Tab-separated table of C-alpha atoms in Angstrom:
chain	number	residue	atom	x	y	z
S	155	MET	CA	16.825	15.707	17.692
S	156	ALA	CA	14.574	12.610	17.681
S	157	TYR	CA	14.637	10.895	14.306
S	158	THR	CA	11.948	8.316	15.053
S	159	THR	CA	9.127	7.254	17.331
S	160	ILE	CA	9.406	3.605	16.143
S	161	ASN	CA	12.756	1.857	16.603
S	162	ASP	CA	11.669	-1.434	15.032
S	163	PRO	CA	9.525	-0.943	11.905
S	164	SER	CA	9.093	-4.731	11.617
S	165	ALA	CA	6.633	-4.551	14.519
S	166	ASN	CA	4.205	-2.765	12.175
S	167	PHE	CA	5.218	-3.623	8.601
S	168	GLN	CA	6.920	-6.651	7.072
S	169	ILE	CA	7.468	-8.256	3.690
S	170	ALA	CA	7.515	-12.014	3.088
S	171	LEU	CA	8.643	-13.886	-0.002
S	172	PHE	CA	7.450	-17.434	-0.607
S	173	THR	CA	7.162	-20.110	-3.282
S	174	GLY	CA	3.782	-21.728	-3.880
S	175	ASN	CA	3.407	-25.448	-3.191
S	176	GLY	CA	-0.009	-26.121	-4.755
S	177	GLY	CA	-1.457	-27.025	-1.355
S	178	THR	CA	-1.485	-25.380	2.070
S	179	GLN	CA	1.457	-23.788	3.881
S	180	ASN	CA	2.305	-21.381	6.688
S	181	ILE	CA	4.414	-18.345	5.782
S	182	THR	CA	6.561	-17.084	8.660
S	183	ASN	CA	8.003	-13.577	8.739
S	184	ASP	CA	11.715	-13.063	9.368
S	185	GLY	CA	11.670	-9.551	10.848
S	186	ASN	CA	12.950	-8.686	14.316
S	187	ALA	CA	9.399	-8.641	15.703
S	188	ASN	CA	6.573	-11.118	15.376
S	189	LEU	CA	3.929	-9.578	13.131
S	190	LYS	CA	0.336	-10.657	12.753
S	191	GLY	CA	-0.702	-8.545	9.793
S	192	ASP	CA	-4.161	-7.016	9.689
S	193	LEU	CA	-3.813	-6.093	6.012
S	194	VAL	CA	-2.043	-8.592	3.770
S	195	SER	CA	-1.538	-7.764	0.081
S	196	ILE	CA	-0.145	-10.683	-1.940
S	197	ARG	CA	1.120	-10.626	-5.528
S	198	SER	CA	2.534	-13.289	-7.818
S	199	ARG	CA	6.048	-12.440	-8.986
S	200	SER	CA	6.236	-15.051	-11.727
S	201	SER	CA	2.769	-15.192	-13.326
S	202	ALA	CA	0.270	-12.677	-14.654
S	203	ASN	CA	-2.323	-13.089	-11.901
S	204	SER	CA	-4.416	-10.678	-9.882
S	205	GLY	CA	-3.206	-9.778	-6.420
S	206	ALA	CA	-5.272	-10.370	-3.277
S	207	TRP	CA	-6.015	-7.823	-0.509
S	208	ILE	CA	-7.178	-9.505	2.693
S	209	ASP	CA	-7.798	-7.752	6.008
S	210	SER	CA	-8.820	-8.822	9.492
S	211	THR	CA	-11.781	-6.423	9.591
S	212	ARG	CA	-13.589	-8.158	6.742
S	213	GLY	CA	-12.164	-11.578	7.662
S	214	ALA	CA	-9.896	-14.183	6.081
S	215	THR	CA	-12.486	-15.449	3.581
S	216	LYS	CA	-13.200	-11.992	2.068
S	217	TRP	CA	-10.785	-10.897	-0.655
S	218	LEU	CA	-10.401	-7.976	-3.016
S	219	GLU	CA	-8.336	-8.179	-6.191
S	220	THR	CA	-5.929	-5.738	-7.829
S	221	PRO	CA	-5.770	-4.390	-10.418
S	222	ALA	CA	-9.319	-5.659	-11.021
S	223	ASN	CA	-12.225	-3.390	-10.091
S	224	ALA	CA	-14.392	-6.407	-9.208
S	225	ASN	CA	-16.628	-6.916	-6.172
S	226	GLU	CA	-15.278	-8.444	-2.992
S	227	GLN	CA	-15.141	-12.222	-3.302
S	228	THR	CA	-15.954	-14.753	-0.587
S	229	PHE	CA	-14.022	-18.043	-0.406
S	230	ALA	CA	-15.723	-20.017	2.343
S	231	ASN	CA	-13.379	-22.994	1.897
S	232	SER	CA	-10.182	-20.956	1.990
S	233	ASN	CA	-7.487	-21.923	4.478
S	234	PHE	CA	-6.023	-18.428	4.522
S	235	GLY	CA	-5.375	-17.337	8.084
S	236	PHE	CA	-3.718	-14.555	10.105
S	237	LEU	CA	-0.978	-16.188	12.204
S	238	THR	CA	0.941	-14.796	15.173
S	239	ASP	CA	3.945	-14.197	12.902
S	240	GLY	CA	2.794	-14.408	9.297
S	241	PHE	CA	-0.139	-16.086	7.586
S	242	SER	CA	-1.359	-19.383	6.166
S	243	VAL	CA	-2.217	-19.753	2.496
S	244	ASP	CA	-3.660	-22.450	0.261
S	245	TYR	CA	-4.315	-23.216	-3.390
S	246	ASN	CA	-7.583	-25.135	-3.307
S	247	GLY	CA	-9.747	-22.748	-1.334
S	248	GLY	CA	-11.404	-21.238	-4.410
S	249	TYR	CA	-8.774	-18.636	-5.340
S	250	ASN	CA	-6.203	-20.588	-7.299
S	251	ASN	CA	-3.899	-17.654	-8.060
S	252	LEU	CA	-2.490	-17.471	-4.552
S	253	ASN	CA	-0.345	-20.562	-3.935
S	254	LYS	CA	0.363	-22.119	-7.323
S	255	ASN	CA	3.021	-24.795	-7.272
S	256	SER	CA	6.476	-23.282	-7.987
S	257	ASP	CA	5.171	-19.731	-8.473
S	258	ASN	CA	7.000	-17.007	-6.528
S	259	TYR	CA	5.050	-14.511	-4.391
S	260	VAL	CA	5.529	-11.383	-2.321
S	261	ALA	CA	3.292	-10.397	0.603
S	262	TRP	CA	3.230	-6.891	2.112
S	263	GLN	CA	1.757	-6.829	5.637
S	264	TRP	CA	0.589	-3.985	7.874
S	265	LYS	CA	-0.487	-4.156	11.517
S	266	ALA	CA	-3.659	-2.355	12.620
S	267	ASN	CA	-5.276	-3.475	15.892
S	268	GLY	CA	-5.137	-7.256	15.802
S	269	GLY	CA	-8.591	-7.541	14.246
S	270	THR	CA	-10.295	-5.735	17.140
S	271	THR	CA	-12.643	-3.073	15.774
S	272	ALA	CA	-14.663	-0.258	17.294
S	273	SER	CA	-17.673	1.746	16.180
S	274	ASN	CA	-16.714	5.306	15.231
S	275	SER	CA	-19.337	8.056	15.212
S	276	SER	CA	-17.046	11.010	14.484
S	277	GLY	CA	-18.603	11.413	11.034
S	278	THR	CA	-22.124	11.665	9.709
S	279	ILE	CA	-21.711	8.034	8.607
S	280	THR	CA	-20.928	5.639	11.462
S	281	SER	CA	-17.873	3.569	10.559
S	282	THR	CA	-16.183	0.469	11.929
S	283	VAL	CA	-12.504	1.142	12.614
S	284	GLN	CA	-9.422	-0.693	13.761
S	285	ALA	CA	-6.527	1.699	14.155
S	286	ASN	CA	-2.831	1.572	14.935
S	287	THR	CA	-2.223	5.216	15.804
S	288	THR	CA	1.429	4.545	16.673
S	289	ALA	CA	2.139	3.448	13.104
S	290	GLY	CA	-0.381	5.762	11.408
S	291	PHE	CA	-2.582	3.058	9.876
S	292	SER	CA	-6.285	2.314	10.147
S	293	ILE	CA	-8.786	0.065	8.392
S	294	VAL	CA	-12.203	1.684	7.997
S	295	SER	CA	-15.405	0.022	6.817
S	296	TYR	CA	-18.634	1.930	6.211
S	297	THR	CA	-21.860	1.973	4.230
S	298	GLY	CA	-22.316	4.993	1.992
S	299	ASN	CA	-25.396	7.212	1.887
S	300	ASN	CA	-25.051	8.811	-1.582
S	301	THR	CA	-24.964	12.281	-0.014
S	302	SER	CA	-22.331	14.864	-0.909
S	303	GLY	CA	-20.509	16.142	2.156
S	304	ALA	CA	-20.945	12.948	4.178
S	305	THR	CA	-18.054	12.339	6.578
S	306	VAL	CA	-16.472	9.116	7.843
S	307	GLY	CA	-14.376	8.711	11.012
S	308	HIS	CA	-10.955	7.123	10.464
S	309	GLY	CA	-9.621	6.774	14.031
S	310	LEU	CA	-6.047	7.957	13.424
S	311	GLY	CA	-6.176	11.070	15.601
S	312	ALA	CA	-4.332	12.949	12.844
S	313	ALA	CA	-5.207	13.691	9.232
S	314	PRO	CA	-4.267	10.791	6.929
S	315	ASP	CA	-1.811	11.626	4.158
S	316	THR	CA	-3.368	9.120	1.799
S	317	ILE	CA	-6.376	6.796	1.670
S	318	ILE	CA	-6.831	3.731	-0.539
S	319	LEU	CA	-10.563	3.049	-0.867
S	320	LYS	CA	-12.604	0.341	-2.614
S	321	ALA	CA	-16.292	-0.473	-2.989
S	322	LEU	CA	-17.057	-4.010	-1.806
S	323	THR	CA	-20.334	-4.776	-3.532
S	324	ASP	CA	-19.939	-2.947	-6.837
S	325	SER	CA	-17.411	-3.010	-9.683
S	326	GLN	CA	-15.649	0.281	-8.954
S	327	ASN	CA	-12.077	1.531	-9.273
S	328	TRP	CA	-9.587	1.687	-6.402
S	329	PHE	CA	-9.607	5.361	-5.338
S	330	VAL	CA	-6.493	6.948	-3.816
S	331	ASN	CA	-6.587	10.255	-1.950
S	332	THR	CA	-3.464	12.235	-2.840
S	333	PRO	CA	-1.636	15.249	-1.362
S	334	VAL	CA	-2.361	17.041	-4.651
S	335	GLY	CA	-4.650	20.036	-4.171
S	336	GLY	CA	-4.044	20.061	-0.431
S	337	GLY	CA	-5.414	16.563	0.030
S	338	THR	CA	-8.440	16.923	-2.272
S	339	GLY	CA	-6.999	15.109	-5.284
S	340	TYR	CA	-7.540	11.525	-6.338
S	341	MET	CA	-6.080	8.879	-8.596
S	342	MET	CA	-6.998	5.258	-9.240
S	343	LEU	CA	-4.626	2.512	-8.110
S	344	ASN	CA	-5.752	0.278	-10.975
S	345	ASN	CA	-5.050	2.666	-13.860
S	346	THR	CA	-2.489	5.170	-15.138
S	347	ASP	CA	-4.603	8.347	-15.108
S	348	ALA	CA	-3.199	11.624	-13.831
S	349	ALA	CA	-4.475	13.066	-10.559
S	350	ASP	CA	-7.774	14.941	-10.610
S	351	SER	CA	-7.916	17.827	-8.140
S	352	PRO	CA	-9.969	19.221	-6.596
S	353	ASN	CA	-12.910	16.926	-7.214
S	354	SER	CA	-16.313	17.418	-5.651
S	355	SER	CA	-17.731	14.010	-6.565
S	356	VAL	CA	-15.020	11.995	-4.781
S	357	TRP	CA	-13.693	13.919	-1.739
S	358	ASN	CA	-16.211	16.783	-1.957
S	359	SER	CA	-13.217	19.119	-2.556
S	360	THR	CA	-12.395	18.722	1.143
S	361	ALA	CA	-9.130	17.486	2.670
S	362	PRO	CA	-9.201	14.872	5.449
S	363	THR	CA	-9.077	16.155	9.020
S	364	SER	CA	-7.738	14.642	12.223
S	365	THR	CA	-11.046	12.822	12.732
S	366	VAL	CA	-12.842	12.319	9.382
S	367	PHE	CA	-12.542	12.152	5.616
S	368	THR	CA	-15.247	13.694	3.451
S	369	LEU	CA	-17.091	12.095	0.533
S	370	GLY	CA	-18.855	13.348	-2.558
S	371	ASN	CA	-21.609	11.302	-4.171
S	372	SER	CA	-19.514	9.266	-6.634
S	373	GLY	CA	-20.495	5.608	-6.700
S	374	GLY	CA	-16.821	4.775	-6.288
S	375	VAL	CA	-16.794	6.158	-2.738
S	376	ASN	CA	-20.347	6.880	-1.575
S	377	ASP	CA	-23.215	4.924	-3.057
S	378	SER	CA	-25.630	3.109	-0.731
S	379	ILE	CA	-23.265	0.102	-0.534
S	380	SER	CA	-20.346	-1.128	1.583
S	381	TYR	CA	-16.768	0.183	1.334
S	382	ILE	CA	-13.347	-0.447	2.846
S	383	ALA	CA	-10.691	2.265	3.280
S	384	TYR	CA	-7.025	1.883	4.240
S	385	CYS	CA	-5.785	5.140	5.790
S	386	PHE	CA	-2.104	6.034	6.172
S	387	LYS	CA	-0.442	8.866	8.103
S	388	SER	CA	3.294	9.634	7.858
S	389	ILE	CA	5.139	8.686	11.059
S	390	GLN	CA	8.644	10.073	11.568
S	391	GLY	CA	11.294	7.405	11.110
S	392	TYR	CA	8.768	4.765	9.976
S	393	SER	CA	6.604	5.929	7.052
S	394	LYS	CA	6.389	8.812	4.628
S	395	ILE	CA	3.791	9.903	2.093
S	396	GLY	CA	4.725	12.887	-0.014
S	397	ASN	CA	5.690	14.416	-3.364
S	398	TYR	CA	8.875	14.992	-5.313
S	399	LYS	CA	9.710	16.672	-8.631
S	400	GLY	CA	11.154	14.704	-11.513
S	401	ASN	CA	14.113	15.990	-13.519
S	402	GLY	CA	14.095	13.656	-16.536
S	403	ASN	CA	17.650	12.538	-15.764
S	404	ASP	CA	19.285	9.252	-14.738
S	405	ASP	CA	20.750	11.266	-11.867
S	406	GLY	CA	17.274	11.823	-10.455
S	407	ALA	CA	15.881	13.355	-7.309
S	408	PHE	CA	16.979	12.310	-3.847
S	409	VAL	CA	13.916	11.958	-1.617
S	410	TYR	CA	14.551	12.299	2.116
S	411	THR	CA	12.294	10.017	4.169
S	412	GLY	CA	14.157	9.930	7.489
S	413	PHE	CA	14.662	6.160	7.252
S	414	LYS	CA	16.166	3.406	5.126
S	415	PRO	CA	13.214	2.260	3.002
S	416	SER	CA	11.890	-1.261	2.864
S	417	PHE	CA	9.042	-0.430	0.457
S	418	VAL	CA	8.429	2.425	-1.980
S	419	MET	CA	5.472	2.945	-4.305
S	420	ALA	CA	5.546	5.934	-6.671
S	421	LYS	CA	3.515	7.413	-9.516
S	422	GLU	CA	3.427	10.625	-11.493
S	423	THR	CA	0.440	12.760	-10.559
S	424	SER	CA	0.711	15.512	-13.178
S	425	GLY	CA	0.455	13.093	-16.120
S	426	THR	CA	-0.346	9.504	-16.956
S	427	GLY	CA	2.028	6.930	-15.539
S	428	THR	CA	2.398	3.498	-14.009
S	429	TRP	CA	2.325	2.753	-10.266
S	430	PHE	CA	5.767	1.280	-9.475
S	431	ILE	CA	6.453	-0.826	-6.369
S	432	TRP	CA	9.993	-1.593	-5.185
S	433	ASP	CA	11.024	-3.373	-1.978
S	434	ASP	CA	14.130	-4.601	-0.181
S	435	LYS	CA	13.152	-8.288	-0.149
S	436	ARG	CA	12.884	-8.755	-3.897
S	437	SER	CA	15.868	-6.410	-4.419
S	438	PRO	CA	18.299	-6.650	-1.475
S	439	PHE	CA	21.026	-4.641	-3.250
S	440	ASN	CA	21.285	-1.358	-5.130
S	441	VAL	CA	20.614	-0.509	-7.918
S	442	ILE	CA	17.006	-1.756	-7.620
S	443	ASN	CA	15.502	-2.710	-10.962
S	444	ILE	CA	12.948	-5.328	-9.867
S	445	ARG	CA	9.484	-3.879	-9.539
S	446	LEU	CA	5.824	-4.786	-9.639
S	447	LEU	CA	3.167	-2.556	-11.138
S	448	ALA	CA	0.045	-1.888	-9.077
S	449	ASN	CA	-2.074	-1.149	-12.161
S	450	THR	CA	-1.308	-4.408	-14.004
S	451	ASP	CA	-1.383	-8.087	-13.051
S	452	ALA	CA	2.077	-8.784	-14.540
S	453	GLY	CA	4.800	-10.429	-12.462
S	454	ASP	CA	8.190	-8.939	-11.624
S	455	ASP	CA	9.647	-6.641	-14.261
S	456	THR	CA	13.413	-7.118	-14.215
S	457	SER	CA	14.443	-5.095	-17.267
S	458	ASN	CA	17.348	-2.739	-16.618
S	459	ASP	CA	15.341	0.456	-16.327
S	460	ASN	CA	12.971	2.192	-13.895
S	461	ARG	CA	15.704	1.986	-11.263
S	462	ILE	CA	16.089	3.505	-7.797
S	463	ASP	CA	18.465	3.179	-4.820
S	464	PHE	CA	17.433	2.675	-1.198
S	465	LEU	CA	19.697	4.787	1.042
S	466	SER	CA	20.082	5.119	4.816
S	467	ASN	CA	17.797	8.164	4.939
S	468	GLY	CA	15.688	8.010	1.775
S	469	PHE	CA	15.726	6.912	-1.845
S	470	LYS	CA	17.383	8.143	-5.014
S	471	ILE	CA	15.901	8.021	-8.521
S	472	ARG	CA	18.342	6.375	-10.956
S	473	ASP	CA	16.364	6.452	-14.190
S	474	ASN	CA	14.815	9.026	-16.530
S	475	SER	CA	11.521	7.125	-16.749
S	476	ALA	CA	8.615	9.344	-17.763
S	477	ASP	CA	6.409	7.385	-15.331
S	478	PHE	CA	8.157	8.557	-12.149
S	479	ASN	CA	10.884	11.002	-13.224
S	480	ASP	CA	9.527	13.121	-16.071
S	481	ASN	CA	11.184	16.532	-16.136
S	482	GLY	CA	9.192	18.927	-13.935
S	483	ALA	CA	6.514	16.344	-13.150
S	484	THR	CA	5.095	15.959	-9.661
S	485	CYS	CA	5.135	12.400	-8.323
S	486	ILE	CA	3.491	10.927	-5.236
S	487	TYR	CA	5.217	8.267	-3.148
S	488	LEU	CA	4.341	5.991	-0.234
S	489	ALA	CA	7.301	4.541	1.699
S	490	PHE	CA	7.813	2.311	4.746
S	491	ALA	CA	11.009	1.749	6.696
S	492	GLU	CA	13.437	-1.084	7.131
S	493	ASN	CA	15.271	0.980	9.771
S	494	PRO	CA	14.967	4.564	11.036
S	495	PHE	CA	17.798	6.882	10.001
S	496	VAL	CA	18.813	7.117	13.665
S	497	ALA	CA	17.187	5.046	16.418
S	498	THR	CA	16.352	6.542	19.810
S	499	ASN	CA	19.552	4.971	21.205
S	500	GLY	CA	21.543	7.050	18.703
S	501	VAL	CA	22.480	4.128	16.431
S	502	PRO	CA	22.318	5.198	12.765
S	503	ALA	CA	21.056	3.078	9.882
S	504	THR	CA	23.694	1.791	7.483
S	505	ALA	CA	23.524	2.234	3.722
S	506	ARG	CA	23.014	-0.779	1.482
């Protein structure tokens, strides 16, 4: 049995920790592979500041903020750059939340296609796509047409399991396509609302296919303005997007992913709840109780609750939190690997 198609996850996803210096600095990754990220999401761990989402499709001077619902911002004087193994960052380029002196930061990085894009006419709306089909990730930009049933090509060659989508030129929420309702549900990354499914105004009550995702006429996804979408497909041994059921107990669910996680984000879909983010760089040992919240701008929460373990083949809930382990509640998760459970050479991952 093949447990993975990707032996070295660090070729496609890496996490970097760094301390701001109030000036300009290069951040170098320490994974096995050199990684030039095409999507870099950076958060302060020590201050209440908005996070920045920067991708190589829009370019290094174009940034979106979370959890804000603001327009894309342009920082023409920014020294941010995509390096061959990491990125460069500065403090004086117009966005002074990103490299404050002595502040601690985390950066999550995904590889697409090295910034090389292609026109995609699979949908009724022509999109611009850069895709990494091996790792199940694509960056899609398009201009909406305010027409229900419009379709957009995503370039993955398989139906994405989740999509994170944001309007660029309007103050709109961050929409997330969820597996709820067979892929027709949505939540917002910047708030705690439960999933809405099915919904005609967002995904036109239609699940993504191997070539396109479908839009309603909501201004959050399909007004006559520009949008960016980050599409993710589960890849065996490398990434997993799915659901689990909470049990309301400190001895919570074990979620099999087929790999030792490096990153997990989870949220309850059947009720209100916070988006929790755990990773193996900020928390190198179990039990993990350091997390960031996608729907707030707060730094690391290190209180002794909301805990999980990263295991050799999945993760284990270690807290009765109503946000991600309410009894009987359905929760969505997005996970990426540190190591596959078993590599193609037969070498298994070790537990932490």
